[in-house]
Amino acid sequence: KRKLSKQQHSRIAENQAAISSKADQSGLLRGLVISHYGKEVEIAILDNADVMDEQLTTRCHFRAKLPTIVCGDKVLWRPPSSAETTGIVEALLERETLLERPRPYQDPKPVAANIDKIFIVIAPQPEVISTLVDRYLIAAENADIEVALLVNKTDLLNDPANHSVTKEIDQLMALYAQLDYAVYYFNVFDLETHTVDIAHTTDKKYDLRAALNGQTSIFVGQSGVGKSSIINALLGDDFAKIGNISSANEKGRHTTTTSQLYSIKNSEGKSIGKLIDSPGIREFGLWHLTPDNIVYGMREFREYALNCKFRDCEHLKSAGCAIKAAFDNNDIQPSRMSSYLHILNSLDD
Ligand code: GDP
Ligand code: ZN
């Protein structure tokens, strides 16, 4: 158990007084869920313009009648009275987006809310699995969330020894750029310039901080591509999570977060964007898909599917299928078609 110093105690008391003074007539505050511990959450104050106050955070439990609350949720909450150490979440505010993990025979399980952008992280190592990238794209499209590709470890791409993998990534990113997905380049050793010698991808984007600006983002992608390293690099010395002085410390509780929201700062220390991370979120994309999800989630397929004259068309099997016609006409790339078939076939497993 951690013992707090007198100074920390008085700071907590000061924070609590500052928080309570901001409540409305009914004693409620707007808040943003920044950590989830299972049975409790950590809340940061949100003003009416949705700006978060990172200094004023409070541990809260929630009313039993509420739906599942997740990281990124906006809520109405009641701060603790002087006798209590935890506040209570009274209401859930409207969600703009929701990531949900489907479960057999149960309602889907909410995982994170109000995500604006999903970055699919790839790298020269481990080897890119393009079907996996397409799975993530399909999941993002079905969640109706903007999605971009993030090529990490560009330092390896510049190495002549990696010529063939560079070419492979180049061609793949050219394909996604053609499908109108934004492609960013990054490496954790060089946060300012990430120049990379790739031929085909036009309009290369290196400013990941700018891409995170004003939004709540998540990083997904296979293990080892560098998601944790990117988050560490972006947070710099600020890696300590938001709200490190709170009611939680006072109780000295040992708790494990199931998900966490981080604040991304610019060089002047001003908060510019948010990131949510958890193992469950990283696995997003590997969740169950239906055949309809797959067609909908592949942008160029979606349009042709609308024109397909067969109801319940399995696509590709029938002459006259609009997707087959588009493929025969080179309007659908072979690699996307092979992803489509691969993912569709994997559904039976
Ligand atoms: P995660 O599983 O996606 O979270 O990946 P990690 O952040 O754990 O990184 C996996 C490995 O890749 C670690 O050994 C990192 O040091 C390394 N790594 C991460 N980013 C970069 C990068 O930009 N360049 C290089 N060369 N290695 C990196
Ligand atoms: Zn068809």
mmCIF file of C-alpha atoms and ligand atoms in Angstrom:
data_model
loop_
_atom_site.group_PDB
_atom_site.id
_atom_site.type_symbol
_atom_site.label_atom_id
_atom_site.label_comp_id
_atom_site.label_asym_id
_atom_site.label_seq_id
_atom_site.Cartn_x
_atom_site.Cartn_y
_atom_site.Cartn_z
ATOM 1 C CA LYS A 1 0.000 0.000 0.000
ATOM 2 C CA ARG A 2 1.170 3.478 -0.825
ATOM 3 C CA LYS A 3 1.093 6.081 1.863
ATOM 4 C CA LEU A 4 0.471 9.600 0.737
ATOM 5 C CA SER A 5 2.342 12.584 2.063
ATOM 6 C CA LYS A 6 0.581 15.405 3.845
ATOM 7 C CA GLN A 7 1.151 17.523 0.781
ATOM 8 C CA GLN A 8 -0.557 14.989 -1.449
ATOM 9 C CA HIS A 9 -3.487 14.764 0.945
ATOM 10 C CA SER A 10 -4.014 18.483 0.897
ATOM 11 C CA ARG A 11 -3.728 18.531 -2.884
ATOM 12 C CA ILE A 12 -6.443 15.904 -3.155
ATOM 13 C CA ALA A 13 -8.662 17.901 -0.817
ATOM 14 C CA GLU A 14 -8.016 21.011 -2.903
ATOM 15 C CA ASN A 15 -8.849 19.143 -6.091
ATOM 16 C CA GLN A 16 -12.068 17.815 -4.611
ATOM 17 C CA ALA A 17 -13.101 21.287 -3.533
ATOM 18 C CA ALA A 18 -12.269 22.628 -7.011
ATOM 19 C CA ILE A 19 -14.313 19.850 -8.612
ATOM 20 C CA SER A 20 -17.345 20.337 -6.373
ATOM 21 C CA SER A 21 -17.336 24.060 -7.052
ATOM 22 C CA LYS A 22 -17.862 23.335 -10.748
ATOM 23 C CA ALA A 23 -21.014 21.244 -10.326
ATOM 24 C CA ASP A 24 -24.369 22.595 -11.507
ATOM 25 C CA GLN A 25 -27.422 23.228 -9.285
ATOM 26 C CA SER A 26 -28.304 19.556 -9.124
ATOM 27 C CA GLY A 27 -24.724 18.781 -8.135
ATOM 28 C CA LEU A 28 -23.795 17.189 -11.471
ATOM 29 C CA LEU A 29 -20.789 17.604 -13.748
ATOM 30 C CA ARG A 30 -19.988 16.628 -17.305
ATOM 31 C CA GLY A 31 -17.139 14.131 -17.511
ATOM 32 C CA LEU A 32 -15.030 11.942 -19.773
ATOM 33 C CA VAL A 33 -14.164 8.352 -18.876
ATOM 34 C CA ILE A 34 -10.353 8.163 -19.010
ATOM 35 C CA SER A 35 -9.649 4.820 -17.306
ATOM 36 C CA HIS A 36 -11.716 1.733 -16.840
ATOM 37 C CA TYR A 37 -11.018 -0.640 -13.971
ATOM 38 C CA GLY A 38 -13.922 -3.029 -14.411
ATOM 39 C CA LYS A 39 -16.125 -1.984 -11.522
ATOM 40 C CA GLU A 40 -15.024 1.635 -11.407
ATOM 41 C CA VAL A 41 -13.912 4.348 -13.788
ATOM 42 C CA GLU A 42 -11.721 7.430 -13.575
ATOM 43 C CA ILE A 43 -13.448 10.567 -14.809
ATOM 44 C CA ALA A 44 -11.935 13.853 -15.997
ATOM 45 C CA ILE A 45 -14.074 16.980 -15.965
ATOM 46 C CA LEU A 46 -15.361 18.108 -19.364
ATOM 47 C CA ASP A 47 -16.481 21.680 -19.858
ATOM 48 C CA ASN A 48 -19.434 22.583 -22.065
ATOM 49 C CA ALA A 49 -17.129 22.823 -25.078
ATOM 50 C CA ASP A 50 -15.958 19.242 -24.357
ATOM 51 C CA VAL A 51 -12.498 20.370 -23.244
ATOM 52 C CA MET A 52 -11.099 17.980 -20.661
ATOM 53 C CA ASP A 53 -9.489 19.186 -17.445
ATOM 54 C CA GLU A 54 -6.712 16.666 -16.899
ATOM 55 C CA GLN A 55 -5.894 17.921 -13.421
ATOM 56 C CA LEU A 56 -9.311 17.332 -11.960
ATOM 57 C CA THR A 57 -10.061 13.630 -12.103
ATOM 58 C CA THR A 58 -12.084 11.441 -9.805
ATOM 59 C CA ARG A 59 -12.674 7.751 -9.246
ATOM 60 C CA CYS A 60 -16.351 6.872 -9.718
ATOM 61 C CA HIS A 61 -18.629 3.889 -9.602
ATOM 62 C CA PHE A 62 -21.799 3.814 -11.661
ATOM 63 C CA ARG A 63 -25.524 3.464 -11.124
ATOM 64 C CA ALA A 64 -26.619 -0.115 -11.730
ATOM 65 C CA LYS A 65 -29.383 0.918 -14.147
ATOM 66 C CA LEU A 66 -26.854 2.395 -16.622
ATOM 67 C CA PRO A 67 -25.711 0.594 -19.769
ATOM 68 C CA THR A 68 -22.055 -0.519 -19.824
ATOM 69 C CA ILE A 69 -19.793 2.529 -19.550
ATOM 70 C CA VAL A 70 -16.494 2.433 -21.482
ATOM 71 C CA CYS A 71 -13.378 4.528 -21.993
ATOM 72 C CA GLY A 72 -14.158 7.583 -24.145
ATOM 73 C CA ASP A 73 -17.716 7.847 -22.855
ATOM 74 C CA LYS A 74 -19.102 11.237 -21.924
ATOM 75 C CA VAL A 75 -21.162 11.140 -18.753
ATOM 76 C CA LEU A 76 -22.928 13.163 -16.100
ATOM 77 C CA TRP A 77 -21.500 12.428 -12.689
ATOM 78 C CA ARG A 78 -21.763 13.492 -9.091
ATOM 79 C CA PRO A 79 -18.537 14.247 -7.214
ATOM 80 C CA PRO A 80 -17.964 12.608 -3.840
ATOM 81 C CA SER A 81 -19.235 14.414 -0.767
ATOM 82 C CA SER A 82 -16.553 15.183 1.769
ATOM 83 C CA ALA A 83 -17.209 11.888 3.546
ATOM 84 C CA GLU A 84 -16.747 9.788 0.409
ATOM 85 C CA THR A 85 -13.820 9.022 -1.829
ATOM 86 C CA THR A 86 -15.609 7.961 -4.997
ATOM 87 C CA GLY A 87 -18.139 9.833 -7.062
ATOM 88 C CA ILE A 88 -20.928 8.262 -9.045
ATOM 89 C CA VAL A 89 -21.796 8.244 -12.738
ATOM 90 C CA GLU A 90 -25.461 9.183 -13.028
ATOM 91 C CA ALA A 91 -26.048 9.279 -16.787
ATOM 92 C CA LEU A 92 -24.448 8.336 -20.059
ATOM 93 C CA LEU A 93 -24.377 11.071 -22.714
ATOM 94 C CA GLU A 94 -24.998 10.335 -26.369
ATOM 95 C CA ARG A 95 -22.238 8.383 -28.147
ATOM 96 C CA GLU A 96 -20.983 9.418 -31.548
ATOM 97 C CA THR A 97 -19.315 6.085 -32.240
ATOM 98 C CA LEU A 98 -19.023 2.814 -30.401
ATOM 99 C CA LEU A 99 -16.646 -0.117 -30.787
ATOM 100 C CA GLU A 100 -18.409 -3.307 -29.817
ATOM 101 C CA ARG A 101 -17.149 -6.825 -29.614
ATOM 102 C CA PRO A 102 -19.791 -9.289 -30.778
ATOM 103 C CA ARG A 103 -20.448 -12.239 -28.466
ATOM 104 C CA PRO A 104 -22.266 -15.457 -29.280
ATOM 105 C CA TYR A 105 -25.782 -15.614 -27.764
ATOM 106 C CA GLN A 106 -25.310 -12.289 -25.987
ATOM 107 C CA ASP A 107 -25.557 -8.624 -26.839
ATOM 108 C CA PRO A 108 -22.307 -7.198 -28.196
ATOM 109 C CA LYS A 109 -19.923 -5.911 -25.531
ATOM 110 C CA PRO A 110 -19.042 -2.188 -25.746
ATOM 111 C CA VAL A 111 -15.280 -1.631 -25.736
ATOM 112 C CA ALA A 112 -14.618 2.088 -26.411
ATOM 113 C CA ALA A 113 -16.764 5.090 -27.304
ATOM 114 C CA ASN A 114 -16.418 8.269 -29.328
ATOM 115 C CA ILE A 115 -13.421 7.106 -31.355
ATOM 116 C CA ASP A 116 -12.909 9.412 -34.355
ATOM 117 C CA LYS A 117 -10.065 7.661 -36.112
ATOM 118 C CA ILE A 118 -8.552 4.201 -36.332
ATOM 119 C CA PHE A 119 -4.905 3.875 -37.362
ATOM 120 C CA ILE A 120 -3.978 0.483 -38.742
ATOM 121 C CA VAL A 121 -0.296 0.140 -37.921
ATOM 122 C CA ILE A 122 1.946 -1.896 -40.196
ATOM 123 C CA ALA A 123 5.739 -2.195 -40.368
ATOM 124 C CA PRO A 124 8.427 -3.886 -42.440
ATOM 125 C CA GLN A 125 8.779 -6.253 -39.460
ATOM 126 C CA PRO A 126 6.803 -8.339 -38.664
ATOM 127 C CA GLU A 127 5.898 -9.061 -42.264
ATOM 128 C CA VAL A 128 2.731 -7.337 -43.467
ATOM 129 C CA ILE A 129 -0.262 -9.640 -43.776
ATOM 130 C CA SER A 130 -2.462 -7.821 -46.269
ATOM 131 C CA THR A 131 -5.540 -9.914 -45.449
ATOM 132 C CA LEU A 132 -5.192 -8.804 -41.863
ATOM 133 C CA VAL A 133 -4.991 -5.164 -42.941
ATOM 134 C CA ASP A 134 -8.186 -5.700 -44.931
ATOM 135 C CA ARG A 135 -9.876 -7.273 -41.911
ATOM 136 C CA TYR A 136 -9.089 -4.173 -39.864
ATOM 137 C CA LEU A 137 -10.349 -1.952 -42.679
ATOM 138 C CA ILE A 138 -13.577 -3.950 -42.890
ATOM 139 C CA ALA A 139 -14.109 -3.694 -39.126
ATOM 140 C CA ALA A 140 -13.474 0.079 -39.172
ATOM 141 C CA GLU A 141 -15.803 0.653 -42.111
ATOM 142 C CA ASN A 142 -18.544 -1.308 -40.373
ATOM 143 C CA ALA A 143 -18.081 0.704 -37.171
ATOM 144 C CA ASP A 144 -18.430 3.801 -39.377
ATOM 145 C CA ILE A 145 -15.173 5.298 -38.109
ATOM 146 C CA GLU A 146 -12.567 7.085 -40.216
ATOM 147 C CA VAL A 147 -9.572 4.855 -40.827
ATOM 148 C CA ALA A 148 -5.992 5.538 -41.918
ATOM 149 C CA LEU A 149 -2.862 3.445 -42.426
ATOM 150 C CA LEU A 150 0.270 4.082 -40.423
ATOM 151 C CA VAL A 151 3.559 2.638 -41.668
ATOM 152 C CA ASN A 152 5.887 2.466 -38.665
ATOM 153 C CA LYS A 153 9.640 1.679 -38.565
ATOM 154 C CA THR A 154 10.413 3.746 -41.658
ATOM 155 C CA ASP A 155 14.057 3.673 -40.530
ATOM 156 C CA LEU A 156 14.075 0.049 -41.680
ATOM 157 C CA LEU A 157 12.581 0.951 -45.046
ATOM 158 C CA ASN A 158 15.483 3.234 -45.806
ATOM 159 C CA ASP A 159 17.946 0.409 -45.298
ATOM 160 C CA PRO A 160 19.073 -0.990 -48.683
ATOM 161 C CA ALA A 161 18.963 -4.489 -47.172
ATOM 162 C CA ASN A 162 15.185 -4.132 -46.998
ATOM 163 C CA HIS A 163 14.700 -3.325 -50.642
ATOM 164 C CA SER A 164 12.110 -5.997 -51.372
ATOM 165 C CA VAL A 165 9.953 -5.364 -48.304
ATOM 166 C CA THR A 166 10.081 -1.640 -49.092
ATOM 167 C CA LYS A 167 8.786 -2.333 -52.571
ATOM 168 C CA GLU A 168 6.035 -4.540 -51.180
ATOM 169 C CA ILE A 169 4.860 -1.910 -48.703
ATOM 170 C CA ASP A 170 5.103 0.741 -51.377
ATOM 171 C CA GLN A 171 2.789 -1.154 -53.699
ATOM 172 C CA LEU A 172 0.332 -1.988 -50.960
ATOM 173 C CA MET A 173 0.159 1.617 -49.728
ATOM 174 C CA ALA A 174 -0.270 2.848 -53.298
ATOM 175 C CA LEU A 175 -3.289 0.553 -53.534
ATOM 176 C CA TYR A 176 -4.830 1.885 -50.316
ATOM 177 C CA ALA A 177 -4.108 5.479 -51.286
ATOM 178 C CA GLN A 178 -5.925 4.792 -54.530
ATOM 179 C CA LEU A 179 -8.891 3.594 -52.476
ATOM 180 C CA ASP A 180 -8.761 6.983 -50.729
ATOM 181 C CA TYR A 181 -7.301 5.894 -47.417
ATOM 182 C CA ALA A 182 -4.781 8.279 -45.841
ATOM 183 C CA VAL A 183 -1.321 6.746 -45.362
ATOM 184 C CA TYR A 184 1.088 8.060 -42.685
ATOM 185 C CA TYR A 185 4.765 7.273 -42.112
ATOM 186 C CA PHE A 186 6.474 7.195 -38.752
ATOM 187 C CA ASN A 187 9.410 5.903 -36.798
ATOM 188 C CA VAL A 188 9.888 6.148 -33.099
ATOM 189 C CA PHE A 189 13.511 7.281 -33.279
ATOM 190 C CA ASP A 190 12.934 10.371 -35.331
ATOM 191 C CA LEU A 191 9.750 12.203 -34.433
ATOM 192 C CA GLU A 192 10.293 15.147 -36.754
ATOM 193 C CA THR A 193 11.273 13.761 -40.129
ATOM 194 C CA HIS A 194 10.416 10.354 -41.422
ATOM 195 C CA THR A 195 11.499 10.723 -45.009
ATOM 196 C CA VAL A 196 11.199 7.413 -46.662
ATOM 197 C CA ASP A 197 12.334 6.331 -50.043
ATOM 198 C CA ILE A 198 9.148 4.881 -51.435
ATOM 199 C CA ALA A 199 8.353 5.440 -55.066
ATOM 200 C CA HIS A 200 4.657 5.064 -55.676
ATOM 201 C CA THR A 201 2.821 6.406 -52.693
ATOM 202 C CA THR A 202 2.034 9.975 -53.540
ATOM 203 C CA ASP A 203 1.371 12.730 -51.035
ATOM 204 C CA LYS A 204 3.352 11.146 -48.195
ATOM 205 C CA LYS A 205 2.261 12.222 -44.738
ATOM 206 C CA TYR A 206 4.716 12.329 -41.864
ATOM 207 C CA ASP A 207 3.043 14.487 -39.258
ATOM 208 C CA LEU A 208 1.300 11.994 -37.041
ATOM 209 C CA ARG A 209 0.688 14.585 -34.303
ATOM 210 C CA ALA A 210 -1.245 16.695 -36.788
ATOM 211 C CA ALA A 211 -3.276 13.636 -37.741
ATOM 212 C CA LEU A 212 -4.178 13.102 -34.078
ATOM 213 C CA ASN A 213 -5.132 16.733 -33.569
ATOM 214 C CA GLY A 214 -8.606 17.384 -32.203
ATOM 215 C CA GLN A 215 -9.557 13.730 -32.297
ATOM 216 C CA THR A 216 -9.751 10.569 -30.282
ATOM 217 C CA SER A 217 -7.798 7.817 -31.988
ATOM 218 C CA ILE A 218 -6.864 4.183 -31.537
ATOM 219 C CA PHE A 219 -3.976 2.127 -32.903
ATOM 220 C CA VAL A 220 -4.675 -1.389 -34.091
ATOM 221 C CA GLY A 221 -2.499 -3.919 -35.848
ATOM 222 C CA GLN A 222 -0.592 -7.121 -35.315
ATOM 223 C CA SER A 223 1.657 -7.563 -32.335
ATOM 224 C CA GLY A 224 5.203 -6.252 -32.808
ATOM 225 C CA VAL A 225 4.468 -3.465 -35.311
ATOM 226 C CA GLY A 226 5.231 -0.871 -32.622
ATOM 227 C CA LYS A 227 1.901 0.347 -31.217
ATOM 228 C CA SER A 228 3.204 0.694 -27.641
ATOM 229 C CA SER A 229 6.420 2.290 -28.892
ATOM 230 C CA ILE A 230 4.477 4.874 -30.918
ATOM 231 C CA ILE A 231 2.301 5.729 -27.935
ATOM 232 C CA ASN A 232 5.408 6.077 -25.737
ATOM 233 C CA ALA A 233 7.095 8.261 -28.346
ATOM 234 C CA LEU A 234 4.049 10.508 -28.670
ATOM 235 C CA LEU A 235 3.607 10.859 -24.931
ATOM 236 C CA GLY A 236 7.294 11.449 -24.217
ATOM 237 C CA ASP A 237 7.951 12.329 -20.594
ATOM 238 C CA ASP A 238 4.232 12.571 -20.071
ATOM 239 C CA PHE A 239 3.730 8.856 -20.117
ATOM 240 C CA ALA A 240 2.295 8.987 -16.616
ATOM 241 C CA LYS A 241 -1.404 8.710 -17.142
ATOM 242 C CA ILE A 242 -3.828 11.534 -16.688
ATOM 243 C CA GLY A 243 -5.140 12.189 -13.217
ATOM 244 C CA ASN A 244 -2.358 10.622 -11.223
ATOM 245 C CA ILE A 245 -3.548 12.465 -8.142
ATOM 246 C CA SER A 246 -7.033 11.289 -7.366
ATOM 247 C CA SER A 247 -9.275 9.529 -4.953
ATOM 248 C CA ALA A 248 -7.798 6.278 -6.234
ATOM 249 C CA ASN A 249 -4.431 6.956 -4.647
ATOM 250 C CA GLU A 250 -5.998 7.980 -1.420
ATOM 251 C CA LYS A 251 -7.488 4.550 -0.996
ATOM 252 C CA GLY A 252 -4.204 3.009 -1.993
ATOM 253 C CA ARG A 253 -6.117 0.509 -4.076
ATOM 254 C CA HIS A 254 -4.333 -1.867 -6.315
ATOM 255 C CA THR A 255 -6.250 -1.950 -9.555
ATOM 256 C CA THR A 256 -5.544 -2.840 -13.134
ATOM 257 C CA THR A 257 -6.908 -0.734 -15.932
ATOM 258 C CA THR A 258 -8.772 -2.536 -18.642
ATOM 259 C CA SER A 259 -8.462 0.499 -20.905
ATOM 260 C CA GLN A 260 -6.883 3.934 -20.753
ATOM 261 C CA LEU A 261 -7.270 7.284 -22.469
ATOM 262 C CA TYR A 262 -4.078 9.307 -23.047
ATOM 263 C CA SER A 263 -3.710 12.958 -23.884
ATOM 264 C CA ILE A 264 -1.323 13.852 -26.722
ATOM 265 C CA LYS A 265 0.511 17.148 -26.260
ATOM 266 C CA ASN A 266 2.228 19.478 -28.696
ATOM 267 C CA SER A 267 5.716 20.870 -28.041
ATOM 268 C CA GLU A 268 4.243 23.639 -25.868
ATOM 269 C CA GLY A 269 2.557 21.075 -23.641
ATOM 270 C CA LYS A 270 -0.911 21.905 -24.902
ATOM 271 C CA SER A 271 -3.226 18.922 -25.219
ATOM 272 C CA ILE A 272 -4.084 18.423 -28.882
ATOM 273 C CA GLY A 273 -5.564 14.961 -29.175
ATOM 274 C CA LYS A 274 -6.527 11.803 -27.363
ATOM 275 C CA LEU A 275 -5.626 8.160 -27.701
ATOM 276 C CA ILE A 276 -7.393 5.175 -26.197
ATOM 277 C CA ASP A 277 -5.548 1.913 -25.704
ATOM 278 C CA SER A 278 -6.262 -1.524 -24.277
ATOM 279 C CA PRO A 279 -5.617 -5.105 -25.340
ATOM 280 C CA GLY A 280 -9.290 -5.432 -26.322
ATOM 281 C CA ILE A 281 -9.066 -2.385 -28.559
ATOM 282 C CA ARG A 282 -5.892 -3.611 -30.254
ATOM 283 C CA GLU A 283 -7.716 -6.802 -31.175
ATOM 284 C CA PHE A 284 -10.453 -4.844 -32.879
ATOM 285 C CA GLY A 285 -10.687 -6.168 -36.415
ATOM 286 C CA LEU A 286 -10.223 -9.764 -35.411
ATOM 287 C CA TRP A 287 -13.780 -9.868 -34.211
ATOM 288 C CA HIS A 288 -16.451 -11.852 -35.963
ATOM 289 C CA LEU A 289 -17.628 -10.638 -39.372
ATOM 290 C CA THR A 290 -20.605 -11.657 -41.483
ATOM 291 C CA PRO A 291 -20.523 -11.975 -45.297
ATOM 292 C CA ASP A 292 -22.530 -8.739 -45.533
ATOM 293 C CA ASN A 293 -20.022 -6.963 -43.254
ATOM 294 C CA ILE A 294 -17.224 -8.028 -45.573
ATOM 295 C CA VAL A 295 -18.805 -6.691 -48.751
ATOM 296 C CA TYR A 296 -19.818 -3.487 -46.974
ATOM 297 C CA GLY A 297 -16.353 -3.103 -45.445
ATOM 298 C CA MET A 298 -14.494 -3.271 -48.738
ATOM 299 C CA ARG A 299 -15.166 0.199 -50.120
ATOM 300 C CA GLU A 300 -14.928 -0.545 -53.811
ATOM 301 C CA PHE A 301 -16.984 -3.766 -53.418
ATOM 302 C CA ARG A 302 -19.770 -1.953 -51.596
ATOM 303 C CA GLU A 303 -20.607 0.216 -54.590
ATOM 304 C CA TYR A 304 -20.689 -2.669 -57.042
ATOM 305 C CA ALA A 305 -22.702 -4.825 -54.646
ATOM 306 C CA LEU A 306 -25.459 -2.208 -54.773
ATOM 307 C CA ASN A 307 -25.684 -2.740 -58.519
ATOM 308 C CA CYS A 308 -25.680 -6.484 -58.323
ATOM 309 C CA LYS A 309 -28.968 -7.672 -59.748
ATOM 310 C CA PHE A 310 -29.077 -10.845 -57.716
ATOM 311 C CA ARG A 311 -30.551 -10.697 -54.284
ATOM 312 C CA ASP A 312 -28.432 -12.687 -51.826
ATOM 313 C CA CYS A 313 -25.737 -12.897 -54.474
ATOM 314 C CA GLU A 314 -22.716 -14.848 -53.295
ATOM 315 C CA HIS A 315 -20.705 -12.701 -55.699
ATOM 316 C CA LEU A 316 -18.303 -14.163 -58.227
ATOM 317 C CA LYS A 317 -20.270 -17.358 -58.730
ATOM 318 C CA SER A 318 -22.792 -15.988 -61.216
ATOM 319 C CA ALA A 319 -22.307 -14.440 -64.601
ATOM 320 C CA GLY A 320 -24.022 -11.071 -64.327
ATOM 321 C CA CYS A 321 -22.762 -10.424 -60.820
ATOM 322 C CA ALA A 322 -21.664 -6.779 -60.661
ATOM 323 C CA ILE A 323 -18.650 -7.549 -58.471
ATOM 324 C CA LYS A 324 -17.438 -10.246 -60.812
ATOM 325 C CA ALA A 325 -17.889 -7.858 -63.754
ATOM 326 C CA ALA A 326 -15.868 -5.169 -61.935
ATOM 327 C CA PHE A 327 -13.107 -7.660 -61.206
ATOM 328 C CA ASP A 328 -13.034 -8.873 -64.819
ATOM 329 C CA ASN A 329 -12.822 -5.234 -65.857
ATOM 330 C CA ASN A 330 -9.796 -4.612 -63.532
ATOM 331 C CA ASP A 331 -11.817 -2.206 -61.388
ATOM 332 C CA ILE A 332 -11.190 -4.424 -58.380
ATOM 333 C CA GLN A 333 -7.544 -5.259 -57.647
ATOM 334 C CA PRO A 334 -6.549 -8.950 -57.501
ATOM 335 C CA SER A 335 -5.065 -8.587 -53.997
ATOM 336 C CA ARG A 336 -8.329 -7.193 -52.651
ATOM 337 C CA MET A 337 -10.272 -9.944 -54.366
ATOM 338 C CA SER A 338 -8.025 -12.576 -52.845
ATOM 339 C CA SER A 339 -8.447 -10.954 -49.392
ATOM 340 C CA TYR A 340 -12.203 -10.983 -49.890
ATOM 341 C CA LEU A 341 -12.255 -14.687 -50.734
ATOM 342 C CA HIS A 342 -9.815 -15.540 -47.965
ATOM 343 C CA ILE A 343 -11.798 -13.681 -45.290
ATOM 344 C CA LEU A 344 -15.099 -15.055 -46.564
ATOM 345 C CA ASN A 345 -13.763 -18.615 -46.477
ATOM 346 C CA SER A 346 -12.357 -18.129 -42.996
ATOM 347 C CA LEU A 347 -15.857 -17.453 -41.645
ATOM 348 C CA ASP A 348 -16.661 -21.138 -41.611
ATOM 349 C CA ASP A 349 -13.860 -21.902 -39.166
HETATM 350 P P1 GDP B 1 3.345 -3.607 -30.326
HETATM 351 O O1 GDP B 1 3.245 -5.086 -30.044
HETATM 352 O O2 GDP B 1 2.625 -3.258 -31.597
HETATM 353 O O3 GDP B 1 2.938 -2.734 -29.188
HETATM 354 O O4 GDP B 1 4.912 -3.316 -30.632
HETATM 355 P P2 GDP B 1 6.032 -2.745 -29.659
HETATM 356 O O5 GDP B 1 5.822 -1.305 -29.399
HETATM 357 O O6 GDP B 1 6.158 -3.647 -28.487
HETATM 358 O O7 GDP B 1 7.338 -2.862 -30.583
HETATM 359 C C1 GDP B 1 7.818 -4.098 -31.073
HETATM 360 C C2 GDP B 1 9.309 -3.962 -31.419
HETATM 361 O O8 GDP B 1 9.496 -3.048 -32.495
HETATM 362 C C3 GDP B 1 10.134 -3.438 -30.268
HETATM 363 O O9 GDP B 1 11.335 -4.168 -30.220
HETATM 364 C C4 GDP B 1 10.404 -1.992 -30.642
HETATM 365 O O10 GDP B 1 11.620 -1.500 -30.120
HETATM 366 C C5 GDP B 1 10.457 -2.053 -32.159
HETATM 367 N N1 GDP B 1 10.090 -0.767 -32.788
HETATM 368 C C6 GDP B 1 9.010 -0.013 -32.513
HETATM 369 N N2 GDP B 1 8.987 1.092 -33.293
HETATM 370 C C7 GDP B 1 10.079 1.038 -34.095
HETATM 371 C C8 GDP B 1 10.616 1.888 -35.138
HETATM 372 O O11 GDP B 1 10.064 2.950 -35.505
HETATM 373 N N3 GDP B 1 11.752 1.465 -35.761
HETATM 374 C C9 GDP B 1 12.381 0.311 -35.398
HETATM 375 N N4 GDP B 1 13.497 -0.013 -36.068
HETATM 376 N N5 GDP B 1 11.916 -0.511 -34.425
HETATM 377 C C10 GDP B 1 10.787 -0.154 -33.774
HETATM 378 ZN ZN ZN B 2 -22.998 -10.363 -57.008
#
